[in-house]
Coordinates of C-alpha atoms and ligand atoms in Angstrom, one line a residue:
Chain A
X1 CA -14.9 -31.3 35.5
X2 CA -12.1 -30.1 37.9
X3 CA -9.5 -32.0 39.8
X4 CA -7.4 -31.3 42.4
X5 CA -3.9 -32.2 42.6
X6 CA -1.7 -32.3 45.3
X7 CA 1.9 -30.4 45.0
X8 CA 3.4 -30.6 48.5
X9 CA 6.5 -32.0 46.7
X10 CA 6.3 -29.7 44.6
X11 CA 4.6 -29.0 41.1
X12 CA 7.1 -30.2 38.3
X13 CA 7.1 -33.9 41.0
X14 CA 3.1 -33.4 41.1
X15 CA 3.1 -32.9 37.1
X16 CA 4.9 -35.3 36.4
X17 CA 3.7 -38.2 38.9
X18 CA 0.8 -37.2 37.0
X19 CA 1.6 -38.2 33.1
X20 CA 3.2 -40.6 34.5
X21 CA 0.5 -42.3 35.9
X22 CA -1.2 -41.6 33.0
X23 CA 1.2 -43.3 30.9
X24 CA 1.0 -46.4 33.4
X25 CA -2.6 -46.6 33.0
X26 CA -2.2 -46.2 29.0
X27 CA -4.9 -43.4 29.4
X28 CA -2.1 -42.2 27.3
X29 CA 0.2 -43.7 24.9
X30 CA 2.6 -40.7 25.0
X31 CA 3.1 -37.5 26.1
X32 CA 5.4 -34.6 24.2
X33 CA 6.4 -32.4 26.7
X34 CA 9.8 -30.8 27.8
X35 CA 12.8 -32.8 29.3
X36 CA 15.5 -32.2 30.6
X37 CA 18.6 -34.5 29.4
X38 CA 22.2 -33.7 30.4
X39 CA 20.9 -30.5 31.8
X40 CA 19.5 -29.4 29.3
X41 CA 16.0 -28.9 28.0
X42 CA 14.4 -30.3 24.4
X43 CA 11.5 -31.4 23.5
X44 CA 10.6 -35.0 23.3
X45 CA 7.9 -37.7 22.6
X46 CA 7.6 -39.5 26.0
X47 CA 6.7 -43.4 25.5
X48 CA 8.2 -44.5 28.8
X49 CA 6.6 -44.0 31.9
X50 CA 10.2 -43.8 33.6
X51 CA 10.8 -41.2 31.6
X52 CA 8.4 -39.0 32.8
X53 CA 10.3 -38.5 35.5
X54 CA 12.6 -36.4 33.6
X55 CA 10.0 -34.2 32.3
X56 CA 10.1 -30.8 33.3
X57 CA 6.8 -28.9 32.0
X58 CA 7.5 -25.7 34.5
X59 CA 11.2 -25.0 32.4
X60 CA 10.8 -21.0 31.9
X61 CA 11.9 -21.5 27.9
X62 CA 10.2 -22.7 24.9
X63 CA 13.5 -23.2 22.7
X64 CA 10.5 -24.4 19.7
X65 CA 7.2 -23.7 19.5
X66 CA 5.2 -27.3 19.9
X67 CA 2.5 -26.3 17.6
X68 CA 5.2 -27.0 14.8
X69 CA 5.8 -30.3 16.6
X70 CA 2.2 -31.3 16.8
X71 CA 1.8 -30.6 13.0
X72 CA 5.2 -32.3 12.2
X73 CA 4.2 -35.6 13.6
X74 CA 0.8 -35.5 12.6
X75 CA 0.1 -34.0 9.1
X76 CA 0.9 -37.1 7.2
X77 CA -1.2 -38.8 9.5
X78 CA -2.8 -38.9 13.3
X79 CA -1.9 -41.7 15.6
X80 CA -3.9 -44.7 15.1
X81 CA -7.2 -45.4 17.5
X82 CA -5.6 -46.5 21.0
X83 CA -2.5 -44.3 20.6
X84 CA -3.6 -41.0 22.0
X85 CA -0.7 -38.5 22.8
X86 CA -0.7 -35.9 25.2
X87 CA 0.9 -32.4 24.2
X88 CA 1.5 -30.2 26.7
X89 CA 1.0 -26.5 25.5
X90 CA 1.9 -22.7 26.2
X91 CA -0.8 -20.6 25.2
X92 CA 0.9 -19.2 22.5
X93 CA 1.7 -23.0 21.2
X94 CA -2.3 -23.9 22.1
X95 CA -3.0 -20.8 19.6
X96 CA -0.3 -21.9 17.2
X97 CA -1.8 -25.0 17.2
X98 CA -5.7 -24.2 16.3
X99 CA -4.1 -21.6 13.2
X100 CA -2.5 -25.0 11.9
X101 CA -5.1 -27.1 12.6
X102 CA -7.4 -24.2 10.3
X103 CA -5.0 -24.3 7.5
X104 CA -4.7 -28.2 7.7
X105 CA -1.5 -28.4 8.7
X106 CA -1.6 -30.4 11.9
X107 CA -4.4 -32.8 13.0
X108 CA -6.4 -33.3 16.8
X109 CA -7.6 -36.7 16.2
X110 CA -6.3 -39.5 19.1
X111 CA -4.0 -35.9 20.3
X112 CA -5.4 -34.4 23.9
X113 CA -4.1 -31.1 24.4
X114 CA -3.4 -30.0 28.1
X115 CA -2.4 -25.9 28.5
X116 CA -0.3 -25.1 31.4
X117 CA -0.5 -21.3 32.2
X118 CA 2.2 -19.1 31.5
X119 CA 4.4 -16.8 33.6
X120 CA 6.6 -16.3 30.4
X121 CA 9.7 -18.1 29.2
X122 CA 13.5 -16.3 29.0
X123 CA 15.8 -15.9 25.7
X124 CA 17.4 -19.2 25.1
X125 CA 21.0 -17.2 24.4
X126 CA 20.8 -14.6 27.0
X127 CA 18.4 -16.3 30.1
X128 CA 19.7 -13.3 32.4
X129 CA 18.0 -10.8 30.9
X130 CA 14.4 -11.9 32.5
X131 CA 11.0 -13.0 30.7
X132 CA 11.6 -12.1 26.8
X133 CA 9.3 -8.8 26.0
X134 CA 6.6 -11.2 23.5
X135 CA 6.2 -12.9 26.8
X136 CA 5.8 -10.0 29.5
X137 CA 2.8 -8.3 26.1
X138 CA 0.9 -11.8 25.5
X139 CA -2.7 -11.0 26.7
X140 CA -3.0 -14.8 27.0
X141 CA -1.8 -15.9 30.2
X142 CA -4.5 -19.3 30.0
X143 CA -4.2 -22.0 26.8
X144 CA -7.2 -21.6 25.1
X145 CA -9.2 -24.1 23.6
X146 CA -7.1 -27.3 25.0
X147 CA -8.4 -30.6 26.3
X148 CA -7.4 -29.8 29.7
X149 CA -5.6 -26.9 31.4
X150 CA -3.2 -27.1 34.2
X151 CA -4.3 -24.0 36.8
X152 CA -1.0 -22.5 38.2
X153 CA -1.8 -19.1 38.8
X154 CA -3.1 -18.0 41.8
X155 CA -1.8 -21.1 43.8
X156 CA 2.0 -19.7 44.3
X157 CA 1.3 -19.9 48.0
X158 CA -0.9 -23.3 48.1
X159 CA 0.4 -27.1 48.0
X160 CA -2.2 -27.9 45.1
X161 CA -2.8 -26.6 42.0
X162 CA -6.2 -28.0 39.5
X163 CA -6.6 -29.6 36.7
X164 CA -9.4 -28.4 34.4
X165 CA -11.4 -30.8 31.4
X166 CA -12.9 -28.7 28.9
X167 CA -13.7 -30.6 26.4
X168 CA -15.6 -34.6 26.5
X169 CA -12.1 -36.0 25.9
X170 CA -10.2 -34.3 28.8
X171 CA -13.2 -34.9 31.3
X172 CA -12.8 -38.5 30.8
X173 CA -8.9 -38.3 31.3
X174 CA -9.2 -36.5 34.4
X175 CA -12.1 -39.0 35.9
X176 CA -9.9 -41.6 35.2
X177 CA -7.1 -40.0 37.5
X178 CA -9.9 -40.0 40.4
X179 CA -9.2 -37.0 42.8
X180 CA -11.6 -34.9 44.2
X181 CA -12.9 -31.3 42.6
X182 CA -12.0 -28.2 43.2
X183 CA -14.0 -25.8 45.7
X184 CA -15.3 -22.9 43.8
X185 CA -12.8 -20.3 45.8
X186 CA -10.0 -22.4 44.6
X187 CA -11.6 -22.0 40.9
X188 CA -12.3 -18.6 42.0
X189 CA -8.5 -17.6 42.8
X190 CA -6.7 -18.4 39.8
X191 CA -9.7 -16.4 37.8
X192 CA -8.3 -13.5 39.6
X193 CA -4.9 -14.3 39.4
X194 CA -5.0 -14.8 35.6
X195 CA -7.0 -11.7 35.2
X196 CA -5.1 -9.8 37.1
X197 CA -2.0 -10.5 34.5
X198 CA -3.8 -10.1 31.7
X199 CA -4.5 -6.8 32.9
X200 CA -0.5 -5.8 33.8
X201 CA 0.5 -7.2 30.3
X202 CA -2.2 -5.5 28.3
X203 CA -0.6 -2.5 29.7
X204 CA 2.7 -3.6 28.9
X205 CA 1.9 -4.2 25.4
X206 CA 0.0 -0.7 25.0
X207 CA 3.1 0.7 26.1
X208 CA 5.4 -1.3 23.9
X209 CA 2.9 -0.8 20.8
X210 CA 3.5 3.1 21.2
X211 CA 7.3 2.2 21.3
X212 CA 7.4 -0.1 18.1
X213 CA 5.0 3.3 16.3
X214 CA 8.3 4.9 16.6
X215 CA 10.8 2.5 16.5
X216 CA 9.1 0.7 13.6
X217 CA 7.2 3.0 11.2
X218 CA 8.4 4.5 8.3
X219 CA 10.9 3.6 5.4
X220 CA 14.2 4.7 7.7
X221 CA 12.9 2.5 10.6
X222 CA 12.5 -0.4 8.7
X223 CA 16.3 0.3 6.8
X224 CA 17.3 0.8 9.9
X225 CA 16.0 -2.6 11.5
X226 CA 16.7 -4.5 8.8
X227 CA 19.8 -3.1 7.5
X228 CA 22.2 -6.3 9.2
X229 CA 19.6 -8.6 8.2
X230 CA 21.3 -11.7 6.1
X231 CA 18.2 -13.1 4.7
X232 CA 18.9 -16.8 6.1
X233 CA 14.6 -16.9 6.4
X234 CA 15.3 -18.4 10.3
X235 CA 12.6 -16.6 11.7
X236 CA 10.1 -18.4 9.2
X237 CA 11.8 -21.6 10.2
X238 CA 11.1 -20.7 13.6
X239 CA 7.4 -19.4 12.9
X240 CA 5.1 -22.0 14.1
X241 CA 2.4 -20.7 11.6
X242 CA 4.2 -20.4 8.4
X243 CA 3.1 -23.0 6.8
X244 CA 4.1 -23.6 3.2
X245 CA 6.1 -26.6 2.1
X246 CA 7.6 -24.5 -0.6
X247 CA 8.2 -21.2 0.0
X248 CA 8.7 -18.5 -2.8
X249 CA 11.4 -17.6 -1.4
X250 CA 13.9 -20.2 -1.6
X251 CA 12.7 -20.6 -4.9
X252 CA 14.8 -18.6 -8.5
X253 CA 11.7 -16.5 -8.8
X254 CA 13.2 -13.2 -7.8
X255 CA 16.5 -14.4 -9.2
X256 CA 17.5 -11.7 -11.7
X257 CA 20.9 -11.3 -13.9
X258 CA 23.2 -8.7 -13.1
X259 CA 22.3 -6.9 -15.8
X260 CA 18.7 -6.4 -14.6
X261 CA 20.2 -5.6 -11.0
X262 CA 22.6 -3.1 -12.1
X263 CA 19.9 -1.5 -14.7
X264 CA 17.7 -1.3 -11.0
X265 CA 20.6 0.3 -9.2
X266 CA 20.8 2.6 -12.3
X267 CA 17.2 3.8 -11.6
X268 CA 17.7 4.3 -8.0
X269 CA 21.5 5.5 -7.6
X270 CA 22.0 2.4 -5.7
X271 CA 20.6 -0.2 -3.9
X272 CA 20.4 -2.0 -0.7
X273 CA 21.9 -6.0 -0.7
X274 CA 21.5 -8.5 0.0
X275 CA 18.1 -7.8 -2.2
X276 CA 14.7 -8.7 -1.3
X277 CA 15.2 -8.4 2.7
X278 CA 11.8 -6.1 2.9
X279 CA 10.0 -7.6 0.4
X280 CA 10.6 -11.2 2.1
X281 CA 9.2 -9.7 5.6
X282 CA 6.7 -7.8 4.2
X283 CA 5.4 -10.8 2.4
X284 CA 5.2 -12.6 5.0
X285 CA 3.6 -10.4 6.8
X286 CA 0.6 -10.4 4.4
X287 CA 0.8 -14.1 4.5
X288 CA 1.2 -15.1 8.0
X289 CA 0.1 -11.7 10.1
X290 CA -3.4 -13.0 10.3
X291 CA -2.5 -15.8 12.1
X292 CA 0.7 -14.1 13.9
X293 CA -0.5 -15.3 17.7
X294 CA 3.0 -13.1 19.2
X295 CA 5.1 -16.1 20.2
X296 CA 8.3 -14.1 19.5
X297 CA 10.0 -17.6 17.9
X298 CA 10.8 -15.5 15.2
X299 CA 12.8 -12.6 16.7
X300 CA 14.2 -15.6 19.1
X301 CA 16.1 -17.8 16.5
X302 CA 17.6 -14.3 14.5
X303 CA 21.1 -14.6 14.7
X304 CA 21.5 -10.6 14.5
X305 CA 18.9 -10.1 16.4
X306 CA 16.7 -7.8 14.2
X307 CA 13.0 -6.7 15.4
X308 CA 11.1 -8.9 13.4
X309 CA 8.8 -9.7 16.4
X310 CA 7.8 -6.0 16.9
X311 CA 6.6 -5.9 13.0
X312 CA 4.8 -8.9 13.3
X313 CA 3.4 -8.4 16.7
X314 CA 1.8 -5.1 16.0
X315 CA 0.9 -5.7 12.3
X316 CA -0.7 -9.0 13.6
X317 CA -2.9 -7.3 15.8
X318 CA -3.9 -4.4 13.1
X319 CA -4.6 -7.3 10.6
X320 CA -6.7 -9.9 12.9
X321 CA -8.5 -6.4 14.2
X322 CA -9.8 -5.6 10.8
X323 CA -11.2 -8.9 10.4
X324 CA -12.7 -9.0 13.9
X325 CA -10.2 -12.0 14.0
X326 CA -7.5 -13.7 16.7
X327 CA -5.6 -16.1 16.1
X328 CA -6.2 -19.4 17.8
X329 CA -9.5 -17.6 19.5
X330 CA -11.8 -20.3 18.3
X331 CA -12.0 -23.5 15.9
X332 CA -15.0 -22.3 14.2
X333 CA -13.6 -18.8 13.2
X334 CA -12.7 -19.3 9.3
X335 CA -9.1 -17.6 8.3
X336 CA -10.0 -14.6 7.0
X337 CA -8.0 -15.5 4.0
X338 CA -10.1 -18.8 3.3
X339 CA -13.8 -16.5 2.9
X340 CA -15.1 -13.5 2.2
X341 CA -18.5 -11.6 2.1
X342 CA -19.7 -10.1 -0.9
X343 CA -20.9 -7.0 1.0
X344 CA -17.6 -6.1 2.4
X345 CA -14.3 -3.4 2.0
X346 CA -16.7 -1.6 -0.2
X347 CA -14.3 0.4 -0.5
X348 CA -11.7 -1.4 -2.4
X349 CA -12.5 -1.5 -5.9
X350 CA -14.9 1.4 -6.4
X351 CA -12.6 4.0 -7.3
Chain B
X1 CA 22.5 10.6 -12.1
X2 CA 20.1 8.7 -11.8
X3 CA 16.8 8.9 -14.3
X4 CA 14.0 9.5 -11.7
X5 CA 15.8 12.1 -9.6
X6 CA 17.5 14.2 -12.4
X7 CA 13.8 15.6 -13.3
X8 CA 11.7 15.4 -10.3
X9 CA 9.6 18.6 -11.7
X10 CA 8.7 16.8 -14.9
X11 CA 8.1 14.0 -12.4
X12 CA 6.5 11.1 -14.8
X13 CA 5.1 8.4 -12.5
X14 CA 5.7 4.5 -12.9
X15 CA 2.4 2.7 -13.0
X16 CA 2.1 -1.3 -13.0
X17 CA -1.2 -2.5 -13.9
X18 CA -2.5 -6.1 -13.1
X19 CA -5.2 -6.3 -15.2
X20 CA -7.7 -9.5 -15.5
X21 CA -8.0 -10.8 -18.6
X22 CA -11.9 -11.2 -18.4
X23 CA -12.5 -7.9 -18.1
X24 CA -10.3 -4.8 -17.7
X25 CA -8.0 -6.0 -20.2
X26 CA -10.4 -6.4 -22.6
X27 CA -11.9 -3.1 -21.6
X28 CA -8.1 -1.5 -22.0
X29 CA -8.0 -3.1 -26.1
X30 CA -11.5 -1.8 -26.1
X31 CA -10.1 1.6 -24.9
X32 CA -7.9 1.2 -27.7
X33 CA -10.2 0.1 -30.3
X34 CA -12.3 3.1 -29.6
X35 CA -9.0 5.3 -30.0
X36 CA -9.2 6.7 -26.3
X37 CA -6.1 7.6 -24.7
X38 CA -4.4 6.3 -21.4
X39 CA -1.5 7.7 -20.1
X40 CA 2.1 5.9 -21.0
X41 CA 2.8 5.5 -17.6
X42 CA 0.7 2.6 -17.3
X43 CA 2.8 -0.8 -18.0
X44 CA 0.2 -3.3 -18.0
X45 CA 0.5 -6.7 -16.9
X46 CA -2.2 -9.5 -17.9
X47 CA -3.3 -11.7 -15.5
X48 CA -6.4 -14.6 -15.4
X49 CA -8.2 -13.0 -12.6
X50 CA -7.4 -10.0 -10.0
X51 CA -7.2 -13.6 -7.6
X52 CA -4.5 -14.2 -8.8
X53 CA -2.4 -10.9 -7.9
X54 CA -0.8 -12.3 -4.5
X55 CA 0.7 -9.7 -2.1
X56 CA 4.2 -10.4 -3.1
X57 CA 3.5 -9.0 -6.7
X58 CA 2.3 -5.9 -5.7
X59 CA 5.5 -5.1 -3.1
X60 CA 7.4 -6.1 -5.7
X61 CA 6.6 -4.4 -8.0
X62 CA 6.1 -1.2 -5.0
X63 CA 9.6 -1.8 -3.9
X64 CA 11.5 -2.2 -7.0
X65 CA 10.6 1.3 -7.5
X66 CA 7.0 1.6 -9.4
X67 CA 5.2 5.0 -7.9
X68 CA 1.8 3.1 -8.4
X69 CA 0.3 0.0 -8.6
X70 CA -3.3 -0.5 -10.0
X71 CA -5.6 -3.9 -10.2
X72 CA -8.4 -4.2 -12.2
X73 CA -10.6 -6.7 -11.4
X74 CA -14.2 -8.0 -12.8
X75 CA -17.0 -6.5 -10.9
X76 CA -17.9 -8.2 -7.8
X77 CA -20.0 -11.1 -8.6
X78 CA -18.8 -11.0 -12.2
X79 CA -15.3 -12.9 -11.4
X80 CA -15.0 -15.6 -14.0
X81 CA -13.8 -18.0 -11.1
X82 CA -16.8 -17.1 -8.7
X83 CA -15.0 -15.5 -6.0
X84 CA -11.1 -14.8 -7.2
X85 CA -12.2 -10.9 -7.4
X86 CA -13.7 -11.3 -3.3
X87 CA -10.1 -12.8 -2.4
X88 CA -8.1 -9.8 -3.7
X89 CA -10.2 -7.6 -2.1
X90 CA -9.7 -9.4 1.3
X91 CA -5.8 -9.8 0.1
X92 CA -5.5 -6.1 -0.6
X93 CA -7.4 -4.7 2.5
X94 CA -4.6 -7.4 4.7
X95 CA -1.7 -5.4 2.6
X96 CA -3.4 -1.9 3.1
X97 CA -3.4 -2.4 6.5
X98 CA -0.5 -3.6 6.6
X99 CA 1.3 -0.7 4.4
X100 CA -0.6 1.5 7.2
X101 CA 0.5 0.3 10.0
X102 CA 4.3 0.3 9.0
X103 CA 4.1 4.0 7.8
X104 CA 4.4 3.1 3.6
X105 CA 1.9 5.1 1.7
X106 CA -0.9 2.6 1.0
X107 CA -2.9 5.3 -1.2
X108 CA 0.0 4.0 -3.8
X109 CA -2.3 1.1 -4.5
X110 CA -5.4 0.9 -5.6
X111 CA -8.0 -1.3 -7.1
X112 CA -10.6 -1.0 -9.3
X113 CA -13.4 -3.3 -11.0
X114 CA -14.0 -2.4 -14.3
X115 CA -15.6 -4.7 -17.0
X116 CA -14.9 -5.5 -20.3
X117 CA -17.7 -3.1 -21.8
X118 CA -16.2 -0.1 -19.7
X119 CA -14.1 0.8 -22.2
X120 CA -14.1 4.5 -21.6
X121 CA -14.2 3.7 -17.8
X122 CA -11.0 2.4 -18.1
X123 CA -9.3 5.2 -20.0
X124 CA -10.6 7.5 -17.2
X125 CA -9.7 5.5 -14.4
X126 CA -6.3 5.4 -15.5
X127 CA -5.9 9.0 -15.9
X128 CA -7.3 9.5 -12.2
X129 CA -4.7 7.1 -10.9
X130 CA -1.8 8.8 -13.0
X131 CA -2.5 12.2 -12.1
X132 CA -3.0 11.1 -8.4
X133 CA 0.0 9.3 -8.2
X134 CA 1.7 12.2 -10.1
X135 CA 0.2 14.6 -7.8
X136 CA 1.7 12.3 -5.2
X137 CA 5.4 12.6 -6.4
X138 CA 8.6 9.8 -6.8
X139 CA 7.6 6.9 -4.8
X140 CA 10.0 7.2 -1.7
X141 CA 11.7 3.5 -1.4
X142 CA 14.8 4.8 -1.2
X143 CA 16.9 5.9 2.1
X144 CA 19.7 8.3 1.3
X145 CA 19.5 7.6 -2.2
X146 CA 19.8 3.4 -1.8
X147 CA 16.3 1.3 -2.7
X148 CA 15.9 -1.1 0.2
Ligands
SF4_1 S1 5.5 -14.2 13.3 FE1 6.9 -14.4 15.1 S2 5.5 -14.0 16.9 FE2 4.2 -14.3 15.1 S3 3.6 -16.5 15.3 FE3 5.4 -16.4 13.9 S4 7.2 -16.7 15.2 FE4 5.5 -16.2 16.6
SF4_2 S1 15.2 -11.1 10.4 FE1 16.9 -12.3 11.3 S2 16.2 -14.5 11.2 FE2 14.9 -13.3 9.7 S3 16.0 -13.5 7.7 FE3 16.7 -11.6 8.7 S4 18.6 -12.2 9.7 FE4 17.5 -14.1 9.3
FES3 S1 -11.9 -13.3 -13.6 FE1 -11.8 -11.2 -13.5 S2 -11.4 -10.9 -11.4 FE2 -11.6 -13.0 -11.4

């Protein structure tokens, strides 16, 4: 079912009368959404109903990706029966979000997921500079797979925008909120609008692909990107969807003694420091590519700002391709990683 | 000067071989027991099962400066842990792709299923890979003479 709301106060004042009431009614028990305290937006866990009023779901940044959010404050455990919480999610946080959910890292139960579409969200050090490139190539203007999504596009020039249920759960949310439906023009308009987007930034990405083929490929290219890379591992802290508690990487494993070091620089002539730089990217690239869903968190929190997004972006999409795979397309999907077919790739291993 | 570029015509190739222990390590001692040759190049590595050989092994071993990598796995269906052998081939076609996409020569590694009776098999198959990768030349991981 559909509802529309009205924004002739505008839509962060419609949004947020909205949680709110939703709050009042204990439809919901909380909501995580953006804030904005002293000026300044975070993220926060929204018990108050008051405090709704300082929500601000329309900010243009995304300083983390909520997916890591969802799956820090549930993975040791869902809220309890009666305690549902409301997220609301980007698209690529809704994607995020199902990759985690797939490689148990997060959970769904008593959490209703609303999507908000997405005109793209600015560099949190440089704002200036416009929409950040991941943004202006994501194919995925409209949250997938969410509860309910919040219909923005196509309704620049209209006091209302609509609220969507897709799923049992969100249905009964929006019923309980009691406005009237949508007229199938209204539903009609923001198809267009969001296809017509998708359209401009599949073109963008095409074109930005081609760039990273050159910009990217090739032993210089990746010296060259990630020559004044320090190793600090921030873009996996920011990556929503890498996962592991442990990582091999902060681990000794690849801890050597200088003899073995110099013995290596001895075969080669010399070699690159700090060591391990490609080998930690390119790992995690075969780890986390096939769920990559191009959030550009990673290439956001870099403090030398390296290219890792471009790697990841386009070696995401060549990965999920050869598995007939996207990430956060679908619940049911398997990882590829997690199955296999035993008439498959026959051409590995039949040398 | 350093060791691999002083001789680049007698260029002699750097092989690491991940070999399961169920079956083309067996079929290597076999290879041995039967007094066929394999080349030197290859510095075999035992492991439990080709499932076992995660990504990071194989760049590792790539950009530390080996010119090949080879796994040798149990024959599909033969894996001694039902499905480790399926894994790597999944884990293998994500790094091809990968190596691919980023412009690294992804003909460098190979796999190969050979079984523990394939003891002649094995002795051939690492010939191919040698003279391929020979044929190949020095792996190139380094960028005006530094190893990234
Ligand atoms: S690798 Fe980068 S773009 Fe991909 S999901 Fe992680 S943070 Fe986002
Ligand atoms: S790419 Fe940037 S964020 Fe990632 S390890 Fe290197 S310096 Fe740190
Ligand atoms: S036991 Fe040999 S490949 Fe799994």
């Amino acid at each position: 079912m559909n509802i529309v709301l009205n924004t002739a106060d505008g839509r962060t004042r419609a949004l947020r009368n909205f949680l709110k009431n939703m709050l009042e009614n204990k439809i919901l028990y909380a909501v995580i959404a953006p804030v904005e305290i002293n000026k300044k937006i975070t993220g926060a866990l929204v018990r108050s109903p008051e405090l709704m009023d300082k929500a601000d779901p329309l900010a243009p940044v995304m300083p983390v990706n909520m997916a890591r959010i969802v799956s820090d404050i549930t993975k040791s455990a869902p809220p309890s029966d009666g305690k549902k919480i409301g997220v609301l999610l980007r698209s690529c946080e809704a994607r995020a979000l199902i990759e985690l959910v797939k490689l148990n890292q997060a959970s769904l139960e008593n959490i209703i997921t609303i999507g908000i579409d997405c005109f793209g969200t600015y560099p949190i050090k440089i704002p200036e500079t416009g929409a950040r490139e991941a943004c202006q190539m994501c194919e995925y203007p409209e949250a997938p797979n969410t509860d309910i999504t919040i219909g923005l596009a196509g309704y620049e020039n209209d006091s209302f925008i609509i609220l969507q249920g897709n799923t049992a759960d969100g249905d009964s949310l929006l019923e309980s909120y009691g406005a009237g439906a949508a007229a199938a023009e209204q539903l009609k308009k923001r198809e267009d609008a969001i296809e017509s987007i998708r359209k401009e930034r599949i073109a963008k990405r095409d074109d930005v692909f081609a760039r990273y083929l050159g910009e990217i490929t090739g032993l210089e290219n990746l010296h060259n990107v990630f020559a004044s890379c320090i190793n600090c591992h921030n873009c996996r802290n920011a990556c929503p969807v890498c996962y592991c508690r442990e990582c091999l990487f902060d681990s000794p494993t690849f801890e050597w003694k200088a003899d073995n070091y110099i013995s290596l620089a001895d075969k080669h002539g010399s070699i690159a420091v700090p060591r391990d730089r490609l080998l930690f990217h390119l790992t995690r690239l075969n780890h986390m590519a096939v769920s990559c869903v191009g959030c550009g968190a990673c290439e956001e929190a870099c403090p030398n700002g390296i290219s890792v997004f471009s790697l990841f972006r386009l070696s995401g999409d060549r990965v999920q391709a050869a598995f007939n795979y996207i990430a956060g397309r679908s619940m049911d999907e398997p990882l590829p990683v997690t199955e296999f077919r035993e008439n498959e790739l026959e051409s590995i291993g039949n040398q | 000067m350093a060791g691999a570029e002083a001789n680049e015509k007698n260029f002699e190739p750097v092989i690491i071989a991940f070999l399961c222990n169920w079956c083309t390590a067996t079929a290597a001692d076999l290879a041995g027991t039967m007094r066929m040759q394999y080349p030197v190049n290859i510095r075999p590595i035992r492991v439990m099962c080709s499932g076992t050989v995660d990504q990071v092994y194989v760049l590792k071993a790539f950009l530390s400066g080996a010119d090949g990598v080879i796994i040798g796995g149990c024959k599909p269906g033969d894996c001694h842990y039902i499905s480790g052998n399926y894994k790597a081939r999944r884990r293998i076609h994500i790094l091809k792709t990968i190596m691919e996409t980023l412009g690294l020569e992804h003909d460098r590694i190979q796999v190969s299923w050979i079984s523990a009776a394939e003891g002649k098999k094995f002795a051939d198959i690492m010939t191919d890979f040698t003279d391929k990768i020979r044929g190949m030349g020095p792996s190139p991981v380094k960028v005006n003479g530094t190893a990234f």
